[in-house]
PDB file of C-alpha atoms in Angstrom:
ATOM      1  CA  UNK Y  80      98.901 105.408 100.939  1.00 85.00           C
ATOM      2  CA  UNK Y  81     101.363 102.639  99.499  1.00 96.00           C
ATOM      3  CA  UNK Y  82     100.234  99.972 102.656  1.00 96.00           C
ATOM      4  CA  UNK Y  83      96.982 100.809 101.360  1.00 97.00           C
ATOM      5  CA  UNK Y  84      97.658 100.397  97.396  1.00 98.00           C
ATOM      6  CA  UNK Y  85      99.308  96.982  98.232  1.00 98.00           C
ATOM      7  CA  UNK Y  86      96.728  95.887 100.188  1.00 98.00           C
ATOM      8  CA  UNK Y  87      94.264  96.462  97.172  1.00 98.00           C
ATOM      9  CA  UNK Y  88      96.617  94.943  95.423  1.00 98.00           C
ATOM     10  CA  UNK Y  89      96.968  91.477  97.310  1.00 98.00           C
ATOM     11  CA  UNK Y  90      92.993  91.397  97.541  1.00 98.00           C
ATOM     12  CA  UNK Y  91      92.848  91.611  93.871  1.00 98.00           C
ATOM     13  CA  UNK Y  92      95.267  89.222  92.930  1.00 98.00           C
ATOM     14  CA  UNK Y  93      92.835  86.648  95.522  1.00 98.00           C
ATOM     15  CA  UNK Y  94      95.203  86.592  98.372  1.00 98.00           C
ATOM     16  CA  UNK Y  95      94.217  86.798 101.689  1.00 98.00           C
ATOM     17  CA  UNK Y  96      95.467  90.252 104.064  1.00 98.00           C
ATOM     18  CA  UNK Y  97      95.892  91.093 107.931  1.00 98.00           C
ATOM     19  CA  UNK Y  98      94.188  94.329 108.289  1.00 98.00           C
ATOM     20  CA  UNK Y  99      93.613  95.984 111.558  1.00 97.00           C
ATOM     21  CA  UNK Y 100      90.291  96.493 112.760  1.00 97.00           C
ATOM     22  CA  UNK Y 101      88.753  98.256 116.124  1.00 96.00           C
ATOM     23  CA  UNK Y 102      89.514  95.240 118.362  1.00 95.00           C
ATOM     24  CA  UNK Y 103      91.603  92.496 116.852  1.00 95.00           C
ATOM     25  CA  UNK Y 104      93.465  92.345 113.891  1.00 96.00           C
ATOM     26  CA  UNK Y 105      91.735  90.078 111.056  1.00 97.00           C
ATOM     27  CA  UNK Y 106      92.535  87.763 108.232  1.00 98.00           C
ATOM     28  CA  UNK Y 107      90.668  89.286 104.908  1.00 98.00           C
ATOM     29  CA  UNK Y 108      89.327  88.193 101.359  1.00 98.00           C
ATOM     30  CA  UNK Y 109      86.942  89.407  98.878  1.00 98.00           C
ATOM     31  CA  UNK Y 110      84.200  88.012  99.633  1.00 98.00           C
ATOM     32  CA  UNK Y 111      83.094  87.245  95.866  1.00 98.00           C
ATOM     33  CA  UNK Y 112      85.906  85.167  95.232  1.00 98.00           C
ATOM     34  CA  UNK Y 113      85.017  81.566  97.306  1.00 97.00           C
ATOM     35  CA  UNK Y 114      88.686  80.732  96.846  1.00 98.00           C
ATOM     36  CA  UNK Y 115      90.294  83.698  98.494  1.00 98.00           C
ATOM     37  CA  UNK Y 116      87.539  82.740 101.250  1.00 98.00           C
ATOM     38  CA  UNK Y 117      88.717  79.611 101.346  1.00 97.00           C
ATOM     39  CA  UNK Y 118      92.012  80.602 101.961  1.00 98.00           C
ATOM     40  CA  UNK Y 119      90.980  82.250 105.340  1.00 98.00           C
ATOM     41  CA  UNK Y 120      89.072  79.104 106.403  1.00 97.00           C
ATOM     42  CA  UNK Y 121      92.583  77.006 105.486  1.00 97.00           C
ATOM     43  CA  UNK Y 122      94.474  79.200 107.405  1.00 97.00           C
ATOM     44  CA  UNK Y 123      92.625  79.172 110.458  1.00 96.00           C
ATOM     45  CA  UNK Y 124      91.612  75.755 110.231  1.00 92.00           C
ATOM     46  CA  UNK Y 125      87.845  77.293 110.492  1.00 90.00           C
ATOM     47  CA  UNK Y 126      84.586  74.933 110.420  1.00 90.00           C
ATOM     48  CA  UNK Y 127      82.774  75.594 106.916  1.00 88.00           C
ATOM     49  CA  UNK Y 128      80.054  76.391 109.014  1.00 90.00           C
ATOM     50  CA  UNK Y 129      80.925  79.199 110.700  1.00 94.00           C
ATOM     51  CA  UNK Y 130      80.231  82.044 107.767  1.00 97.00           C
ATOM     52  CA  UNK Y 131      82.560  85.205 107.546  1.00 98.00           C
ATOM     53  CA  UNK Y 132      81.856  88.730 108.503  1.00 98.00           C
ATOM     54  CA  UNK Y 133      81.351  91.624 105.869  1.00 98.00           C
ATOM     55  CA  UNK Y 134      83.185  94.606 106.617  1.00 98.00           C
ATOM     56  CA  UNK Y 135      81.708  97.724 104.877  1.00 98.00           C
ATOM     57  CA  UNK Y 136      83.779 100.982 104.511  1.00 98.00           C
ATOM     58  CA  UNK Y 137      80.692 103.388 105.733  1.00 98.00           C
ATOM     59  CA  UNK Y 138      77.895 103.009 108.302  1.00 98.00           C
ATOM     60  CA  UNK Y 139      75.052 103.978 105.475  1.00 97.00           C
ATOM     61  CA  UNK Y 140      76.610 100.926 102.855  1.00 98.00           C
ATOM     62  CA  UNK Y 141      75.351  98.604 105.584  1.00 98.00           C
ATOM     63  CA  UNK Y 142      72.017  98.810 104.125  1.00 98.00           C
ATOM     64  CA  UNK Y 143      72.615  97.357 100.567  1.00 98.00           C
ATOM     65  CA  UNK Y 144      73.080  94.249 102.333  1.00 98.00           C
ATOM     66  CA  UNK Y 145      70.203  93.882 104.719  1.00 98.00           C
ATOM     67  CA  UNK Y 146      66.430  91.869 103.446  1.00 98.00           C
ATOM     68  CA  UNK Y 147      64.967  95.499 105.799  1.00 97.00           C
ATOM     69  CA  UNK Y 148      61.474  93.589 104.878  1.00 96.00           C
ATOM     70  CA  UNK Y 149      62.055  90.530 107.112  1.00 96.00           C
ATOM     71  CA  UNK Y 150      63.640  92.601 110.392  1.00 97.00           C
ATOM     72  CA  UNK Y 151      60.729  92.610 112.752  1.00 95.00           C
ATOM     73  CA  UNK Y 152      62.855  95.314 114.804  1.00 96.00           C
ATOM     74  CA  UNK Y 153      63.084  98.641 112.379  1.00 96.00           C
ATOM     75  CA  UNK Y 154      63.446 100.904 115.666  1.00 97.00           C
ATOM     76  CA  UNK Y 155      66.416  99.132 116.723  1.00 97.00           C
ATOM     77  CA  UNK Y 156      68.230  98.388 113.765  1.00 98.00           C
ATOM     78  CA  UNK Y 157      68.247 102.184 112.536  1.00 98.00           C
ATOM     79  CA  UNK Y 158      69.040 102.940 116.206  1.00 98.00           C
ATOM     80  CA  UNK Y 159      72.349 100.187 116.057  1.00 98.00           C
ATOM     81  CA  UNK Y 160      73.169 101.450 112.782  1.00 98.00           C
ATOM     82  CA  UNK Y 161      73.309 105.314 114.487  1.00 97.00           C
ATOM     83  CA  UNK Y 162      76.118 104.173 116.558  1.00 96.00           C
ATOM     84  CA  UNK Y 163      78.221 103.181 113.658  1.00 97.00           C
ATOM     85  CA  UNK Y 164      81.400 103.068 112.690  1.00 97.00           C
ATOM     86  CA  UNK Y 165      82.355 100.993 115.748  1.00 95.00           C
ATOM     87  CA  UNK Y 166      83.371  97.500 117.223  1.00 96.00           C
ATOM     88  CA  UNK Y 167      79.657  96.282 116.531  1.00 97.00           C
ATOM     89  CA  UNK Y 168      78.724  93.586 114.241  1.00 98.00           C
ATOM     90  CA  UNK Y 169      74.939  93.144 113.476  1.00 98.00           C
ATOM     91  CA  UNK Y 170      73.814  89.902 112.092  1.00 98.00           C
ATOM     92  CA  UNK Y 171      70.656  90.390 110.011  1.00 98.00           C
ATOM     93  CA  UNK Y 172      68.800  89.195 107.166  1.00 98.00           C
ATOM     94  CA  UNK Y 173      70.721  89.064 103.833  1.00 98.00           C
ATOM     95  CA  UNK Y 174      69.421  90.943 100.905  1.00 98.00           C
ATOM     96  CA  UNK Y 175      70.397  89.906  97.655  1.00 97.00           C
ATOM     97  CA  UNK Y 176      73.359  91.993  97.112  1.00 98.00           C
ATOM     98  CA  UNK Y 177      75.175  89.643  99.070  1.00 98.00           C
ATOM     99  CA  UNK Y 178      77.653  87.462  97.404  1.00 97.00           C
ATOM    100  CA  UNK Y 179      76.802  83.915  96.965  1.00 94.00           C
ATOM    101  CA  UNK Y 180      79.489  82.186  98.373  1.00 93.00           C
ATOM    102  CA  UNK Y 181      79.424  78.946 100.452  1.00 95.00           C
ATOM    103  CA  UNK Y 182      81.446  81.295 102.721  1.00 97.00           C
ATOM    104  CA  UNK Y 183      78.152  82.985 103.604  1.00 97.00           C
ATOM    105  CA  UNK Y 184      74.837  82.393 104.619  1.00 95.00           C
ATOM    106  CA  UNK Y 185      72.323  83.016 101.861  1.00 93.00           C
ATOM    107  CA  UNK Y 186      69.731  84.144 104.561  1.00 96.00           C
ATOM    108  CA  UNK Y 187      71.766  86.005 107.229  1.00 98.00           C
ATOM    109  CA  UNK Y 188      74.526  88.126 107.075  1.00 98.00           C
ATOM    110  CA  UNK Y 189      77.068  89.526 109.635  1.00 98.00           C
ATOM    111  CA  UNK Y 190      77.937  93.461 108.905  1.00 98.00           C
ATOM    112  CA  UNK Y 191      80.207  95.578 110.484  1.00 98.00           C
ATOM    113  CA  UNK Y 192      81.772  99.266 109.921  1.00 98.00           C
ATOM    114  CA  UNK Y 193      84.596 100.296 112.226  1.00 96.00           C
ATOM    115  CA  UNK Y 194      86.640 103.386 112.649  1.00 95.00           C
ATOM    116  CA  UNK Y 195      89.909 102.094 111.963  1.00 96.00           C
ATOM    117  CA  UNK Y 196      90.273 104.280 109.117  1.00 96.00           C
ATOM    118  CA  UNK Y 197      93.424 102.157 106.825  1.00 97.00           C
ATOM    119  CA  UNK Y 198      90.809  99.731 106.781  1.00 98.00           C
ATOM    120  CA  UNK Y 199      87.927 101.956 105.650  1.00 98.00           C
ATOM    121  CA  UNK Y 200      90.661 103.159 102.994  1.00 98.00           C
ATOM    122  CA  UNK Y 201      91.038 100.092 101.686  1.00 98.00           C
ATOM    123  CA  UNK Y 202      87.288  98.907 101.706  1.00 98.00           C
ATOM    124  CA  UNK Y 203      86.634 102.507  99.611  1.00 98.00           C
ATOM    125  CA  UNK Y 204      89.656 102.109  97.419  1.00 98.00           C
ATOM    126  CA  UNK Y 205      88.711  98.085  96.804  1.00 98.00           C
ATOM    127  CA  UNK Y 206      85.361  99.188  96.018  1.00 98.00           C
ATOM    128  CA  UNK Y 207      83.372  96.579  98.036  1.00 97.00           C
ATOM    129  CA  UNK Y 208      83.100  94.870 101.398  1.00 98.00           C
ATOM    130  CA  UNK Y 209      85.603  92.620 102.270  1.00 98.00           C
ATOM    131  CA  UNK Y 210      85.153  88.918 104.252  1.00 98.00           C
ATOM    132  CA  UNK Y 211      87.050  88.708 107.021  1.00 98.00           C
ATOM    133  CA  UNK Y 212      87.322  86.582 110.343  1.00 97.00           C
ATOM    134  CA  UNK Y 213      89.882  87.473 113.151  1.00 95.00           C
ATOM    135  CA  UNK Y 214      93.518  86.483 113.114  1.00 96.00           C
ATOM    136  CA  UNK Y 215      93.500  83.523 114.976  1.00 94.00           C
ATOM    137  CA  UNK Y 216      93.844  79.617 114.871  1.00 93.00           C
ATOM    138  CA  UNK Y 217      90.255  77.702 115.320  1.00 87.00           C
ATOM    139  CA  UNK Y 218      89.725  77.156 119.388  1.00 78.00           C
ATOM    140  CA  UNK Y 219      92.380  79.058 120.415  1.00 76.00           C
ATOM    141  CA  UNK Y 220      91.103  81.937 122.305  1.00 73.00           C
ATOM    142  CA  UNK Y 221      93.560  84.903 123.728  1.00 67.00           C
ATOM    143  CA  UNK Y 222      92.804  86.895 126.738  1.00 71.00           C
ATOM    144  CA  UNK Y 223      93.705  89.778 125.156  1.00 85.00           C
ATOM    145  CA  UNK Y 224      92.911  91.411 121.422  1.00 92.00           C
ATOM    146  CA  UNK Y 225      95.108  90.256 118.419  1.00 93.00           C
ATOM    147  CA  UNK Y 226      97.762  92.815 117.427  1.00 94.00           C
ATOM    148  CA  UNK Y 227      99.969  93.009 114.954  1.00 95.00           C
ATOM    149  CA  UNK Y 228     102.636  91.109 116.193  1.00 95.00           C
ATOM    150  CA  UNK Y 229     100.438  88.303 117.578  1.00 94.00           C
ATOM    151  CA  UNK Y 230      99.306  88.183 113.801  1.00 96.00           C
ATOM    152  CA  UNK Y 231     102.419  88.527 111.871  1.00 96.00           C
ATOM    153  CA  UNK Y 232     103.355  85.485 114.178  1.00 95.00           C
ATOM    154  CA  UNK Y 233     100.573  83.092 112.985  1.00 95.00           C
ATOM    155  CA  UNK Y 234     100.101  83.885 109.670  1.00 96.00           C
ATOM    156  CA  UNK Y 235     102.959  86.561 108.511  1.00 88.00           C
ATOM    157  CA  UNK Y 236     104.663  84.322 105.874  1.00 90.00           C
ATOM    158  CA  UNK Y 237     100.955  82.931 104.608  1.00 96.00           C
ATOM    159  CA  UNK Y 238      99.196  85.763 103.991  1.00 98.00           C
ATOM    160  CA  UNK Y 239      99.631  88.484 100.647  1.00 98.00           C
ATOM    161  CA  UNK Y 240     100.227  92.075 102.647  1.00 97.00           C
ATOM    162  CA  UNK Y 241     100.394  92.908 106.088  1.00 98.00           C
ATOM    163  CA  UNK Y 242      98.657  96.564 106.933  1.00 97.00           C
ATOM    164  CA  UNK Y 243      99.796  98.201 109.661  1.00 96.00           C
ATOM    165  CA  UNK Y 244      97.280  99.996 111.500  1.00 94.00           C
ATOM    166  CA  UNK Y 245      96.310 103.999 111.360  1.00 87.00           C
ATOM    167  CA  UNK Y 246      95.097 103.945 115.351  1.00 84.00           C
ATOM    168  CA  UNK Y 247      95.105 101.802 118.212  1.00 83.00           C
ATOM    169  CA  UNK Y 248      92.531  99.888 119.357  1.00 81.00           C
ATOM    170  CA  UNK Y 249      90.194 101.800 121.298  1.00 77.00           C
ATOM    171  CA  UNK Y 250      88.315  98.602 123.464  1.00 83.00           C
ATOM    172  CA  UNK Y 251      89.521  96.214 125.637  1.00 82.00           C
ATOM    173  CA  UNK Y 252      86.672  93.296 124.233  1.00 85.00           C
ATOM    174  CA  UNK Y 253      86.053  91.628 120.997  1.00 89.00           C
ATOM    175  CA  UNK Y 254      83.066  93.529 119.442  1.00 94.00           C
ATOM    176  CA  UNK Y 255      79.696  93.165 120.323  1.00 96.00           C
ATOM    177  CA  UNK Y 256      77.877  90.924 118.211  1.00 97.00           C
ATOM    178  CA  UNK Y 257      73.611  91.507 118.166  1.00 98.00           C
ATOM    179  CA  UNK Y 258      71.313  89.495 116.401  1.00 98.00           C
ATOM    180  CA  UNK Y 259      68.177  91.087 114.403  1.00 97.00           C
ATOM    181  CA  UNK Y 260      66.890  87.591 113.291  1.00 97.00           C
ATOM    182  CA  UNK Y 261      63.851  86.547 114.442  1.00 89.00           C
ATOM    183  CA  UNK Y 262      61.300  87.908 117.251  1.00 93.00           C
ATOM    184  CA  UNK Y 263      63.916  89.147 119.749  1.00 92.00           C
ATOM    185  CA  UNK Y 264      67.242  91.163 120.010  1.00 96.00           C
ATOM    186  CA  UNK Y 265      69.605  88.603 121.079  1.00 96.00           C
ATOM    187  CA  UNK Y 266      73.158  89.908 122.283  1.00 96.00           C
ATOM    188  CA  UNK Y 267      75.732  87.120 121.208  1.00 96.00           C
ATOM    189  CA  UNK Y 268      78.577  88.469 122.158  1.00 94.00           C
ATOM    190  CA  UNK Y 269      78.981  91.112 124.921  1.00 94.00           C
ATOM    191  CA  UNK Y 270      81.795  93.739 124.133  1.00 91.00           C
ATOM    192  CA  UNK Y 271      82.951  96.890 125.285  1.00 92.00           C
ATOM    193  CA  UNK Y 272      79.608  98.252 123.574  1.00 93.00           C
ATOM    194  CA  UNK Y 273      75.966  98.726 126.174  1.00 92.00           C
ATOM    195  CA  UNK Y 274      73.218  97.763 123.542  1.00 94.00           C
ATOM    196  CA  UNK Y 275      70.472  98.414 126.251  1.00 90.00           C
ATOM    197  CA  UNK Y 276      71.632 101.626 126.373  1.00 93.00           C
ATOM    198  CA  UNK Y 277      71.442 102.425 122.678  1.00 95.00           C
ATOM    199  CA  UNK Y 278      68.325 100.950 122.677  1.00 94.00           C
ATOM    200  CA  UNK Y 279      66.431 102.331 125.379  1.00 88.00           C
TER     201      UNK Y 279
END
């Protein structure tokens, strides 16, 4: 519980944390603080552009942040959310419980809930979603997932806690990344995850 405490901790004080998640490991802020953001976006050397991810600590919390009245797929979004916790990340109107933050698209938002339970620790204990992006450099892509030690390596002596994971990684892909915006389901990023499936 003490990786856990001091990862609160760190987040708290605005510092950005490594924190495992169910495929790579991932640079986190709270996401209602801009300049803890803006830390991750210094680090990584990150185009403003490119808005974080909100991690959520259960599958159900993913609701507080979704506009539900402008997804013109219901079915499938109550059929993705199902599946949760998992390496899925749904990108779908923002309600307005998400945090303004130039961080984050005011219209969209990207939510994820994984198993990796540390991280769900700290998300409960923290007592909100965190921002996060993975643990790499801008443009430079790895053929395999980010552990710990690939991390620690790029950002160890930058960051405010390091937490070690409670599992490993259970895929062998970056997460799948499926977009609820608009008239169709668009798969952005195909991961270890079969979305037809789910939603047939």
């Amino acid at each position: 519980m003490q990786h856990i405490h001091n990862t609160v901790a760190a987040l708290k004080r605005g510092d950005v944390v490594l924190v495992p998640t169910d495929t790579n490991y991932a640079l986190a802020a709270d996401p209602w603080n801009s300049e803890a953001c803006k830390k991750i976006y210094d680090l990584k050397k990150r185009d403003r552009q490119k808005p974080l991810t909100l991690f959520v600590a259960q599958p159900d919390q993913v609701w507080d942040y979704i506009d539900v009245s402008q997804v013109l797929h219901r079915d499938a979004l109550n059929k993705l959310i199902a599946v949760m916790p998992g390496a899925l990340n749904l990108v779908v109107p923002a309600s307005d419980k998400v945090p303004l933050n130039p961080y984050l698209k005011p219209e969209s938002v990207s939510l994820v809930c994984n198993h990796q339970r540390v991280l769900q620790q700290v998300i409960a204990l923290f007592g909100r979603p965190l921002g996060m992006s993975s643990a790499n450099l801008s443009g430079e892509e790895s053929g395999c997932l980010i552990d710990i030690d690939a991390a620690r390596q790029t950002f160890g002596t930058r960051v405010g806690y390091i937490l070690p994971a409670s599992q490993r990684p259970v895929t062998t892909l970056s997460s799948t990344i499926v977009s609820l915006l608009g008239k169709e389901i668009t798969i952005l990023r195909k991961g270890d995850i079969d979305i037809m499936s789910i939603l047939s």
